Amino acid sequence: FSQLRELPVTLLNLDTDLSGLPGATTVRQKVVSASMQYLESLSREAGRDKDLSLDLAKGYLSLAQVQGVPTVPNLGQFDEADKSLRKAEEFAEIAGAEKGNLRALMVAAEVDQDQMIVADTVRRVDDTIARAQKCAARIELCMRDKNATKEDLQQGVRLLDNVAQGEMNMHRYG
């Protein structure tokens, strides 16, 4: 069951290999479609299961990145990416992001970062600012967590660096 839960992310990881091939857009779209159907099916089964919810949050985050988060080669589907990111955030919250679960909080912070990037791409300034602030606040919580690993701290620094870049792009130097 655990391997089945990882299937959507495994499929989406294939997109990295496909993205560089000429004429692969149709195949990439099929991978996205299959992953989305699988995630939606698992979502109906999740209930309040925290572990499954965390897997779903990661799956929807990966899906969104392929759909249209412009930090990686993507399909340019910004509205679809935004919807997937909202679902990722919902599942991260079910998994315990708002209650201090470090893993869920880190995923939620990455979701915020990607929402900030998508909002900036489609010129939704207020949403960009709100997501940047939310991401930074979540990372601050993660960095204060005594269970945070070196890798968690490195990811936090990377996310804060991206938030700072987003703020600079909006000429918000303070």
PDB file of C-alpha atoms in Angstrom, residues 12-106:
ATOM      1  CA  LEU A  12       5.671  12.712 -11.952  1.00  0.00           C
ATOM      2  CA  ASN A  13       9.389  12.098 -11.464  1.00  0.00           C
ATOM      3  CA  LEU A  14       9.394  10.614 -14.961  1.00  0.00           C
ATOM      4  CA  ASP A  15       8.416  14.055 -16.183  1.00  0.00           C
ATOM      5  CA  THR A  16      11.941  15.290 -15.481  1.00  0.00           C
ATOM      6  CA  ASP A  17      13.246  12.840 -18.072  1.00  0.00           C
ATOM      7  CA  LEU A  18      10.439  13.616 -20.499  1.00  0.00           C
ATOM      8  CA  SER A  19      10.661  17.410 -20.275  1.00  0.00           C
ATOM      9  CA  GLY A  20      13.869  17.562 -22.308  1.00  0.00           C
ATOM     10  CA  LEU A  21      12.628  15.397 -25.163  1.00  0.00           C
ATOM     11  CA  PRO A  22      11.297  17.079 -28.290  1.00  0.00           C
ATOM     12  CA  GLY A  23       7.567  16.520 -28.798  1.00  0.00           C
ATOM     13  CA  ALA A  24       7.016  15.077 -25.307  1.00  0.00           C
ATOM     14  CA  THR A  25       4.311  17.548 -24.257  1.00  0.00           C
ATOM     15  CA  THR A  26       1.476  15.138 -25.058  1.00  0.00           C
ATOM     16  CA  VAL A  27       3.108  12.354 -23.047  1.00  0.00           C
ATOM     17  CA  ARG A  28       3.805  14.744 -20.172  1.00  0.00           C
ATOM     18  CA  GLN A  29       0.139  15.769 -20.167  1.00  0.00           C
ATOM     19  CA  LYS A  30      -0.878  12.092 -19.992  1.00  0.00           C
ATOM     20  CA  VAL A  31       1.444  11.561 -17.012  1.00  0.00           C
ATOM     21  CA  VAL A  32      -0.116  14.585 -15.308  1.00  0.00           C
ATOM     22  CA  SER A  33      -3.633  13.315 -16.056  1.00  0.00           C
ATOM     23  CA  ALA A  34      -2.931   9.822 -14.740  1.00  0.00           C
ATOM     24  CA  SER A  35      -1.277  11.214 -11.610  1.00  0.00           C
ATOM     25  CA  MET A  36      -4.170  13.607 -10.993  1.00  0.00           C
ATOM     26  CA  GLN A  37      -6.746  10.811 -11.290  1.00  0.00           C
ATOM     27  CA  TYR A  38      -4.764   8.646  -8.916  1.00  0.00           C
ATOM     28  CA  LEU A  39      -4.342  11.457  -6.366  1.00  0.00           C
ATOM     29  CA  GLU A  40      -8.058  12.287  -6.524  1.00  0.00           C
ATOM     30  CA  SER A  41      -8.903   8.628  -5.955  1.00  0.00           C
ATOM     31  CA  LEU A  42      -6.562   8.423  -2.946  1.00  0.00           C
ATOM     32  CA  SER A  43      -7.955  11.737  -1.649  1.00  0.00           C
ATOM     33  CA  ARG A  44     -11.408  10.226  -1.313  1.00  0.00           C
ATOM     34  CA  GLU A  45      -9.925   7.490   0.898  1.00  0.00           C
ATOM     35  CA  ALA A  46      -7.775   9.734   3.097  1.00  0.00           C
ATOM     36  CA  GLY A  47     -10.255  10.855   5.718  1.00  0.00           C
ATOM     37  CA  ARG A  48      -8.173  12.225   8.599  1.00  0.00           C
ATOM     38  CA  ASP A  49      -5.233   9.804   8.081  1.00  0.00           C
ATOM     39  CA  LYS A  50      -2.207  12.025   8.765  1.00  0.00           C
ATOM     40  CA  ASP A  51       0.361   9.845   6.979  1.00  0.00           C
ATOM     41  CA  LEU A  52      -1.746   9.467   3.853  1.00  0.00           C
ATOM     42  CA  SER A  53      -2.553  13.179   3.955  1.00  0.00           C
ATOM     43  CA  LEU A  54       1.160  14.007   4.034  1.00  0.00           C
ATOM     44  CA  ASP A  55       1.753  11.709   1.032  1.00  0.00           C
ATOM     45  CA  LEU A  56      -1.135  13.396  -0.785  1.00  0.00           C
ATOM     46  CA  ALA A  57       0.262  16.855   0.021  1.00  0.00           C
ATOM     47  CA  LYS A  58       3.607  15.835  -1.494  1.00  0.00           C
ATOM     48  CA  GLY A  59       1.857  14.292  -4.502  1.00  0.00           C
ATOM     49  CA  TYR A  60      -0.216  17.393  -5.225  1.00  0.00           C
ATOM     50  CA  LEU A  61       2.890  19.556  -4.760  1.00  0.00           C
ATOM     51  CA  SER A  62       4.774  17.482  -7.360  1.00  0.00           C
ATOM     52  CA  LEU A  63       1.764  17.579  -9.674  1.00  0.00           C
ATOM     53  CA  ALA A  64       1.562  21.366  -9.424  1.00  0.00           C
ATOM     54  CA  GLN A  65       5.247  21.746 -10.224  1.00  0.00           C
ATOM     55  CA  VAL A  66       4.812  19.839 -13.478  1.00  0.00           C
ATOM     56  CA  GLN A  67       1.582  21.656 -14.294  1.00  0.00           C
ATOM     57  CA  GLY A  68       2.928  25.163 -13.950  1.00  0.00           C
ATOM     58  CA  VAL A  69       5.406  26.252 -11.278  1.00  0.00           C
ATOM     59  CA  PRO A  70       7.956  28.154 -13.367  1.00  0.00           C
ATOM     60  CA  THR A  71      11.019  27.131 -11.365  1.00  0.00           C
ATOM     61  CA  VAL A  72      11.211  23.887 -13.357  1.00  0.00           C
ATOM     62  CA  PRO A  73      10.208  22.918 -16.907  1.00  0.00           C
ATOM     63  CA  ASN A  74       6.412  22.845 -16.744  1.00  0.00           C
ATOM     64  CA  LEU A  75       3.312  22.714 -18.904  1.00  0.00           C
ATOM     65  CA  GLY A  76       2.361  26.368 -18.315  1.00  0.00           C
ATOM     66  CA  GLN A  77      -0.950  25.434 -16.685  1.00  0.00           C
ATOM     67  CA  PHE A  78      -0.827  28.067 -13.952  1.00  0.00           C
ATOM     68  CA  ASP A  79      -4.503  27.826 -12.942  1.00  0.00           C
ATOM     69  CA  GLU A  80      -4.288  24.037 -12.657  1.00  0.00           C
ATOM     70  CA  ALA A  81      -1.062  24.329 -10.673  1.00  0.00           C
ATOM     71  CA  ASP A  82      -2.771  26.775  -8.326  1.00  0.00           C
ATOM     72  CA  LYS A  83      -5.645  24.312  -7.745  1.00  0.00           C
ATOM     73  CA  SER A  84      -3.215  21.477  -7.041  1.00  0.00           C
ATOM     74  CA  LEU A  85      -1.260  23.676  -4.633  1.00  0.00           C
ATOM     75  CA  ARG A  86      -4.450  24.499  -2.728  1.00  0.00           C
ATOM     76  CA  LYS A  87      -5.140  20.770  -2.395  1.00  0.00           C
ATOM     77  CA  ALA A  88      -1.547  20.188  -1.269  1.00  0.00           C
ATOM     78  CA  GLU A  89      -1.985  22.841   1.407  1.00  0.00           C
ATOM     79  CA  GLU A  90      -5.259  21.295   2.611  1.00  0.00           C
ATOM     80  CA  PHE A  91      -3.636  17.891   2.998  1.00  0.00           C
ATOM     81  CA  ALA A  92      -0.539  19.353   4.679  1.00  0.00           C
ATOM     82  CA  GLU A  93      -2.845  20.975   7.224  1.00  0.00           C
ATOM     83  CA  ILE A  94      -4.688  17.683   7.819  1.00  0.00           C
ATOM     84  CA  ALA A  95      -1.259  16.059   8.300  1.00  0.00           C
ATOM     85  CA  GLY A  96      -0.542  18.525  11.082  1.00  0.00           C
ATOM     86  CA  ALA A  97       1.185  21.584   9.596  1.00  0.00           C
ATOM     87  CA  GLU A  98      -0.817  23.920  11.828  1.00  0.00           C
ATOM     88  CA  LYS A  99      -0.173  21.742  14.867  1.00  0.00           C
ATOM     89  CA  GLY A 100       3.606  21.718  14.618  1.00  0.00           C
ATOM     90  CA  ASN A 101       4.230  18.486  12.679  1.00  0.00           C
ATOM     91  CA  LEU A 102       7.664  19.332  11.238  1.00  0.00           C
ATOM     92  CA  ARG A 103       7.309  17.196   8.070  1.00  0.00           C
ATOM     93  CA  ALA A 104       3.872  18.647   7.272  1.00  0.00           C
ATOM     94  CA  LEU A 105       5.089  22.159   8.081  1.00  0.00           C
ATOM     95  CA  MET A 106       8.034  21.840   5.668  1.00  0.00           C
TER      96      MET A 106
END
